[in-house]
XYZ file of N, CA and C in Angstrom:
501
model
N 47.573 -79.207 88.062
C 46.709 -79.236 89.166
C 45.479 -78.379 88.947
N 44.649 -78.474 89.934
C 43.408 -77.691 89.955
C 43.685 -76.296 90.487
N 43.023 -75.326 89.917
C 43.184 -73.941 90.341
C 41.820 -73.392 90.717
N 41.784 -72.689 91.818
C 40.526 -72.066 92.243
C 40.721 -70.565 92.313
N 39.720 -69.861 91.911
C 39.762 -68.409 92.000
C 38.787 -67.975 93.084
N 39.241 -67.147 93.974
C 38.400 -66.643 95.056
C 38.250 -65.147 94.858
N 37.022 -64.687 94.868
C 36.757 -63.255 94.771
C 36.238 -62.768 96.112
N 36.769 -61.675 96.562
C 36.305 -61.071 97.801
C 35.671 -59.741 97.442
N 34.435 -59.586 97.856
C 33.719 -58.354 97.598
C 33.613 -57.602 98.916
N 34.094 -56.399 98.912
C 34.015 -55.561 100.100
C 33.012 -54.451 99.812
N 31.965 -54.438 100.618
C 30.941 -53.406 100.434
C 31.430 -52.104 101.059
N 31.231 -51.040 100.355
C 31.617 -49.736 100.883
C 30.608 -49.320 101.940
N 31.096 -48.943 103.079
C 30.217 -48.461 104.139
C 30.533 -46.995 104.384
N 29.502 -46.238 104.656
C 29.766 -44.824 104.919
C 30.567 -44.674 106.204
N 31.375 -43.649 106.270
C 32.152 -43.454 107.495
C 31.221 -43.134 108.652
N 31.583 -43.539 109.866
C 30.723 -43.240 111.014
C 30.653 -41.736 111.258
N 29.551 -41.326 111.858
C 29.421 -39.927 112.243
C 30.408 -39.657 113.361
N 31.137 -38.627 113.244
C 32.102 -38.287 114.283
C 31.551 -37.128 115.089
N 31.470 -37.349 116.367
C 31.009 -36.291 117.260
C 32.223 -35.529 117.734
N 32.209 -34.256 117.511
C 33.323 -33.415 117.936
C 32.971 -32.853 119.307
N 33.769 -33.183 120.329
C 33.446 -32.688 121.665
C 33.274 -31.172 121.673
N 32.197 -30.768 122.275
C 31.903 -29.350 122.392
C 31.013 -29.158 123.604
N 30.878 -27.949 124.019
C 30.002 -27.652 125.140
C 28.562 -27.805 124.678
N 27.780 -28.581 125.419
C 26.371 -28.744 125.102
C 25.590 -27.642 125.803
N 24.762 -26.967 125.054
C 23.955 -25.894 125.631
C 22.970 -26.469 126.637
N 22.522 -25.631 127.552
C 21.496 -26.033 128.506
C 20.217 -25.258 128.207
N 19.188 -25.562 128.956
C 17.919 -24.845 128.834
C 17.941 -23.545 129.630
N 19.102 -23.183 130.134
C 19.234 -21.962 130.926
C 19.550 -22.246 132.375
N 19.559 -23.514 132.745
C 19.879 -23.907 134.114
C 21.364 -24.107 134.300
N 21.733 -24.616 135.463
C 23.130 -24.720 135.860
C 23.882 -25.903 135.249
N 23.184 -26.934 134.740
C 23.905 -28.103 134.235
C 23.160 -28.780 133.104
N 23.897 -29.592 132.379
C 23.351 -30.486 131.375
C 24.140 -31.779 131.464
N 23.515 -32.896 131.139
C 24.183 -34.189 131.233
C 23.791 -35.038 130.030
N 24.781 -35.460 129.253
C 24.546 -36.336 128.107
C 24.568 -37.780 128.586
N 23.616 -38.602 128.104
C 23.576 -40.002 128.511
C 23.715 -40.978 127.350
N 23.444 -40.544 126.117
C 23.537 -41.463 124.976
C 23.722 -40.673 123.687
N 24.265 -41.366 122.678
C 24.444 -40.783 121.350
C 24.133 -41.869 120.323
N 23.493 -41.494 119.208
C 23.225 -42.489 118.171
C 24.257 -42.378 117.050
N 24.103 -43.205 116.021
C 25.066 -43.222 114.917
C 24.971 -42.004 114.012
N 23.993 -41.142 114.226
C 23.833 -39.928 113.433
C 24.303 -38.687 114.174
N 24.884 -38.881 115.349
C 25.403 -37.754 116.111
C 24.385 -37.041 116.973
N 23.190 -37.626 117.133
C 22.169 -37.046 118.011
C 22.483 -37.475 119.437
N 22.563 -36.506 120.336
C 22.888 -36.759 121.741
C 21.639 -36.504 122.566
N 21.395 -37.342 123.581
C 20.258 -37.136 124.483
C 20.740 -37.124 125.928
N 19.927 -36.535 126.787
C 20.263 -36.483 128.202
C 19.267 -35.628 128.954
N 19.798 -34.775 129.827
C 18.936 -33.901 130.624
C 19.604 -32.556 130.808
N 18.782 -31.554 131.065
C 19.283 -30.207 131.296
C 18.438 -29.551 132.378
N 19.117 -28.837 133.271
C 18.401 -28.092 134.296
C 17.645 -26.940 133.649
N 16.445 -26.704 134.163
C 15.649 -25.572 133.693
C 16.106 -24.302 134.408
N 15.792 -23.158 133.838
C 16.126 -21.905 134.527
C 15.372 -21.829 135.860
N 15.875 -21.068 136.757
C 15.247 -20.830 138.064
C 15.273 -22.057 138.966
N 16.013 -23.101 138.584
C 16.182 -24.259 139.454
C 14.924 -25.054 139.730
N 13.964 -25.040 138.808
C 12.709 -25.754 139.052
C 12.682 -27.140 138.426
N 13.759 -27.876 138.522
C 13.820 -29.235 138.004
C 14.675 -29.333 136.757
N 14.577 -30.484 136.090
C 15.316 -30.680 134.845
C 14.463 -31.461 133.862
N 14.803 -31.301 132.596
C 14.031 -31.897 131.504
C 14.893 -32.798 130.633
N 14.235 -33.807 130.053
C 14.869 -34.623 129.024
C 15.095 -33.723 127.813
N 16.270 -33.857 127.188
C 16.598 -33.026 126.035
C 17.278 -33.838 124.947
N 17.226 -33.270 123.742
C 17.931 -33.804 122.579
C 18.839 -32.690 122.073
N 20.122 -33.020 121.874
C 21.039 -32.089 121.223
C 21.240 -32.606 119.806
N 20.846 -31.816 118.823
C 21.011 -32.194 117.419
C 22.440 -31.903 116.995
N 22.934 -32.567 115.944
C 24.302 -32.298 115.473
C 24.540 -30.824 115.144
N 23.487 -30.097 114.808
C 23.617 -28.668 114.509
C 23.937 -27.847 115.758
N 23.772 -28.456 116.930
C 23.976 -27.739 118.186
C 22.682 -27.302 118.833
N 21.566 -27.406 118.095
C 20.272 -27.040 118.659
C 19.908 -27.978 119.802
N 19.255 -27.434 120.807
C 18.759 -28.228 121.923
C 17.237 -28.228 121.869
N 16.640 -29.412 122.052
C 15.191 -29.557 122.028
C 14.752 -30.120 123.373
N 13.873 -29.398 124.053
C 13.316 -29.890 125.321
C 12.168 -30.830 125.017
N 12.198 -32.017 125.613
C 11.093 -32.966 125.480
C 10.110 -32.644 126.599
N 9.104 -31.906 126.263
C 8.185 -31.338 127.256
C 7.484 -32.422 128.069
N 7.367 -32.137 129.352
C 6.768 -33.071 130.291
C 6.114 -32.288 131.409
N 5.086 -32.857 132.000
C 4.467 -32.218 133.151
C 5.191 -32.591 134.442
N 6.112 -33.560 134.364
C 6.860 -33.983 135.543
C 7.929 -32.950 135.894
N 8.267 -32.878 137.164
C 9.308 -31.940 137.577
C 10.675 -32.385 137.073
N 10.864 -33.705 136.975
C 12.151 -34.230 136.543
C 11.947 -35.238 135.419
N 12.710 -35.088 134.353
C 12.728 -36.086 133.288
C 14.134 -36.140 132.718
N 14.516 -37.304 132.209
C 15.859 -37.484 131.650
C 15.803 -38.490 130.516
N 16.384 -38.150 129.381
C 16.472 -39.082 128.254
C 17.577 -40.087 128.548
N 17.295 -41.365 128.297
C 18.254 -42.423 128.607
C 18.850 -43.082 127.377
N 18.161 -43.016 126.222
C 18.673 -43.678 125.022
C 18.032 -43.072 123.781
N 18.695 -43.268 122.631
C 18.178 -42.805 121.345
C 18.595 -43.811 120.281
N 17.665 -44.153 119.372
C 18.041 -45.044 118.280
C 18.380 -44.234 117.034
N 18.755 -44.905 115.958
C 19.198 -44.192 114.756
C 18.066 -43.463 114.034
N 16.802 -43.831 114.315
C 15.664 -43.108 113.743
C 15.385 -41.827 114.525
N 16.058 -41.656 115.663
C 15.842 -40.477 116.488
C 14.779 -40.655 117.555
N 14.241 -41.886 117.710
C 13.290 -42.163 118.784
C 14.039 -42.113 120.110
N 13.461 -41.445 121.077
C 14.125 -41.220 122.365
C 13.339 -41.917 123.466
N 14.057 -42.561 124.360
C 13.466 -43.151 125.559
C 13.875 -42.278 126.728
N 12.922 -42.022 127.610
C 13.196 -41.162 128.757
C 12.472 -41.685 129.982
N 12.852 -41.165 131.123
C 12.104 -41.437 132.348
C 11.582 -40.114 132.880
N 10.419 -40.165 133.478
C 9.835 -39.015 134.149
C 9.660 -39.383 135.601
N 9.975 -38.479 136.477
C 9.838 -38.776 137.876
C 8.943 -37.752 138.519
N 8.020 -38.269 139.280
C 7.084 -37.422 140.001
C 6.614 -38.179 141.224
N 5.780 -37.588 141.977
C 5.310 -38.250 143.188
C 4.057 -39.036 142.817
N 4.001 -40.328 143.097
C 5.012 -41.145 143.754
C 5.754 -42.058 142.795
N 5.700 -41.825 141.508
C 6.092 -42.842 140.546
C 7.119 -42.348 139.540
N 7.730 -43.313 138.843
C 8.607 -43.050 137.712
C 7.966 -43.714 136.502
N 7.940 -43.034 135.377
C 7.324 -43.581 134.176
C 8.339 -43.648 133.048
N 8.216 -44.673 132.223
C 9.013 -44.763 131.013
C 8.277 -44.063 129.885
N 8.981 -43.254 129.130
C 8.357 -42.458 128.081
C 9.083 -42.681 126.757
N 8.320 -42.749 125.675
C 8.847 -42.883 124.317
C 8.520 -41.580 123.596
N 9.529 -40.935 123.032
C 9.346 -39.721 122.237
C 9.750 -40.057 120.822
N 8.872 -39.824 119.860
C 9.181 -40.177 118.475
C 8.707 -39.084 117.529
N 9.354 -39.023 116.375
C 8.934 -38.103 115.327
C 9.578 -36.738 115.441
N 9.233 -35.886 114.514
C 9.739 -34.521 114.524
C 8.618 -33.622 114.021
N 7.898 -32.892 114.856
C 8.205 -32.702 116.268
C 7.901 -33.965 117.085
N 8.560 -34.054 118.222
C 8.448 -35.244 119.052
C 7.037 -35.405 119.621
N 6.509 -36.615 119.538
C 5.221 -36.960 120.137
C 5.480 -37.903 121.307
N 4.788 -37.683 122.404
C 5.007 -38.441 123.635
C 4.060 -39.628 123.714
N 4.606 -40.782 124.127
C 3.807 -41.975 124.375
C 4.369 -42.647 125.622
N 3.490 -43.013 126.546
C 3.957 -43.681 127.757
C 4.217 -45.151 127.476
N 5.327 -45.674 127.996
C 5.625 -47.099 127.919
C 4.718 -47.780 128.943
N 3.866 -48.728 128.523
C 2.961 -49.349 129.488
C 3.751 -50.145 130.520
N 3.344 -50.025 131.757
C 4.065 -50.698 132.826
C 3.079 -51.530 133.641
N 3.523 -52.687 134.085
C 2.632 -53.582 134.814
C 2.387 -53.145 136.249
N 3.339 -52.517 136.854
C 3.180 -52.099 138.244
C 3.566 -50.636 138.379
N 4.676 -50.381 139.016
C 5.124 -49.015 139.275
C 6.619 -48.933 139.024
N 7.159 -47.745 139.098
C 8.590 -47.515 138.903
C 9.074 -48.093 137.575
N 8.531 -47.622 136.490
C 8.894 -48.113 135.166
C 10.031 -47.257 134.614
N 11.196 -47.849 134.467
C 12.369 -47.136 133.976
C 12.777 -47.690 132.619
N 12.510 -46.940 131.563
C 12.927 -47.330 130.218
C 14.396 -46.963 130.062
N 15.220 -47.922 129.655
C 16.662 -47.697 129.636
C 17.294 -47.784 128.258
N 16.746 -48.589 127.357
C 17.380 -48.769 126.056
C 16.357 -48.959 124.957
N 16.755 -48.629 123.730
C 15.892 -48.808 122.555
C 16.780 -49.170 121.368
N 16.317 -50.135 120.556
C 17.089 -50.464 119.360
C 16.442 -49.833 118.131
N 17.019 -50.075 116.970
C 16.516 -49.437 115.746
C 15.156 -49.964 115.310
N 14.731 -51.134 115.836
C 13.391 -51.655 115.552
C 12.361 -51.056 116.504
N 12.802 -50.254 117.474
C 11.885 -49.625 118.407
C 11.547 -50.476 119.615
N 12.299 -51.540 119.857
C 12.065 -52.387 121.037
C 12.736 -51.729 122.236
N 11.969 -51.583 123.315
C 12.414 -50.884 124.517
C 12.668 -51.902 125.629
N 13.741 -51.687 126.396
C 14.011 -52.515 127.563
C 14.234 -51.631 128.781
N 14.106 -52.228 129.952
C 14.317 -51.497 131.196
C 13.950 -52.350 132.380
N 13.425 -51.701 133.434
C 12.988 -52.438 134.617
C 11.762 -51.761 135.209
N 11.026 -52.525 136.000
C 9.881 -51.967 136.709
C 9.811 -52.583 138.096
N 9.093 -51.926 138.975
C 8.921 -52.388 140.360
C 10.266 -52.662 141.029
N 11.264 -51.894 140.674
C 12.617 -51.992 141.231
C 13.354 -53.288 140.907
N 12.666 -54.319 140.420
C 13.307 -55.631 140.386
C 13.103 -56.466 139.141
N 12.242 -56.070 138.229
C 11.916 -56.928 137.097
C 12.375 -56.295 135.787
N 13.195 -57.019 135.035
C 13.569 -56.554 133.707
C 12.395 -56.721 132.758
N 12.269 -55.816 131.764
C 11.196 -55.965 130.792
C 11.696 -55.656 129.395
N 10.937 -56.154 128.422
C 11.137 -55.896 126.996
C 9.772 -55.534 126.438
N 9.682 -54.396 125.706
C 8.406 -53.936 125.171
C 8.554 -53.659 123.692
N 7.704 -54.298 122.893
C 7.663 -54.080 121.446
C 6.238 -53.680 121.099
N 6.013 -52.412 120.861
C 4.657 -51.906 120.657
C 3.980 -52.479 119.428
N 4.733 -53.113 118.526
C 4.152 -53.688 117.310
C 3.779 -55.152 117.461
N 4.203 -55.788 118.550
C 3.969 -57.223 118.730
C 2.550 -57.494 119.243
N 1.984 -58.694 118.911
C 0.651 -59.048 119.421
C 0.621 -59.078 120.958
N 1.671 -59.561 121.557
C 1.832 -59.536 123.014
C 3.062 -58.682 123.284
N 2.885 -57.356 123.378
C 4.028 -56.458 123.365
C 4.910 -56.491 124.608
N 4.393 -56.988 125.734
C 5.127 -56.908 126.998
C 5.738 -58.255 127.336
N 7.032 -58.287 127.645
C 7.698 -59.504 128.082
C 8.456 -59.209 129.364
N 8.138 -59.965 130.409
C 8.911 -59.855 131.637
C 10.149 -60.724 131.445
N 11.324 -60.131 131.653
C 12.553 -60.859 131.369
C 12.998 -61.728 132.539
N 13.155 -61.149 133.685
C 13.624 -61.903 134.836
C 13.520 -61.037 136.079
N 13.538 -61.717 137.240
C 13.440 -61.024 138.515
C 14.827 -60.577 138.964
N 14.891 -59.510 139.681
C 16.110 -59.003 140.298
C 17.172 -58.613 139.281
N 16.743 -57.910 138.233
C 17.693 -57.470 137.227
C 17.127 -56.270 136.475
N 18.002 -55.575 135.789
C 17.601 -54.452 134.958
C 18.186 -54.646 133.572
N 17.355 -54.565 132.554
C 17.853 -54.579 131.180
C 18.256 -53.147 130.846
N 19.503 -52.922 130.484
C 20.010 -51.574 130.222
C 20.081 -51.217 128.747
N 20.209 -52.214 127.879
C 20.346 -51.927 126.457
C 19.895 -53.123 125.655
N 19.632 -52.914 124.376
C 19.222 -53.982 123.473
C 19.853 -53.715 122.111
N 20.405 -54.755 121.497
C 21.031 -54.539 120.189
C 19.983 -54.650 119.083
N 20.409 -54.453 117.854
C 19.476 -54.447 116.735
C 18.991 -55.822 116.326
N 19.572 -56.879 116.898
C 19.096 -58.228 116.666
C 18.004 -58.573 117.687
N 17.881 -57.750 118.730
C 16.863 -57.969 119.754
C 17.395 -58.681 120.987
N 18.702 -58.739 121.146
C 19.322 -59.408 122.297
C 19.693 -58.412 123.355
C-alpha cells in the first residue's frame, strides 16, 4: 500500500508573563485601582492623589514602580494598555470627558479626536487602534494611521475592547 509521512512542527513560544499578586503602590492617596494588564506584566489603572484632590491615571511597571500619567484634569483613569505599552485613559472635567492616548517612554499625551462630547476610550490593540464610545451612545473605532481615522460603529452601544485582528 501507499504510505504517507506527516510531520508536525511545533513552534516554541515564550512562556506568558506571570503577574504575581502584590499590593500596588499608590500616589500617596487612599486607594488604587487596576483596570488592565498587558502580556508584559504592565498594569494600568488609577490612584488617588495625596490630600484627596482627585485621582490620576497610572502605570504600574513589573518592577513595582508607579508612573503617574500627568493631566490637568482633576480625575483621570487608565482603561487599557497594549503590548507596546501604549495606554488609553479617560480624563474627566467640567463639563466633558476626553479620551487620551499615552505613548512612549517617557509617556507623551495625545487626545483621541472626538466628534461630539463625552469621549471614552476603552480599548487598544497592538496595532494602536482605539475603541470606545462618545456622546453616551455611539461606539467608535479610531486608527490614527488611517486616511479616514474615525469610524462610527453603531448607535446605542459601547465598544469596550478590540483584538489584534481589529475585531
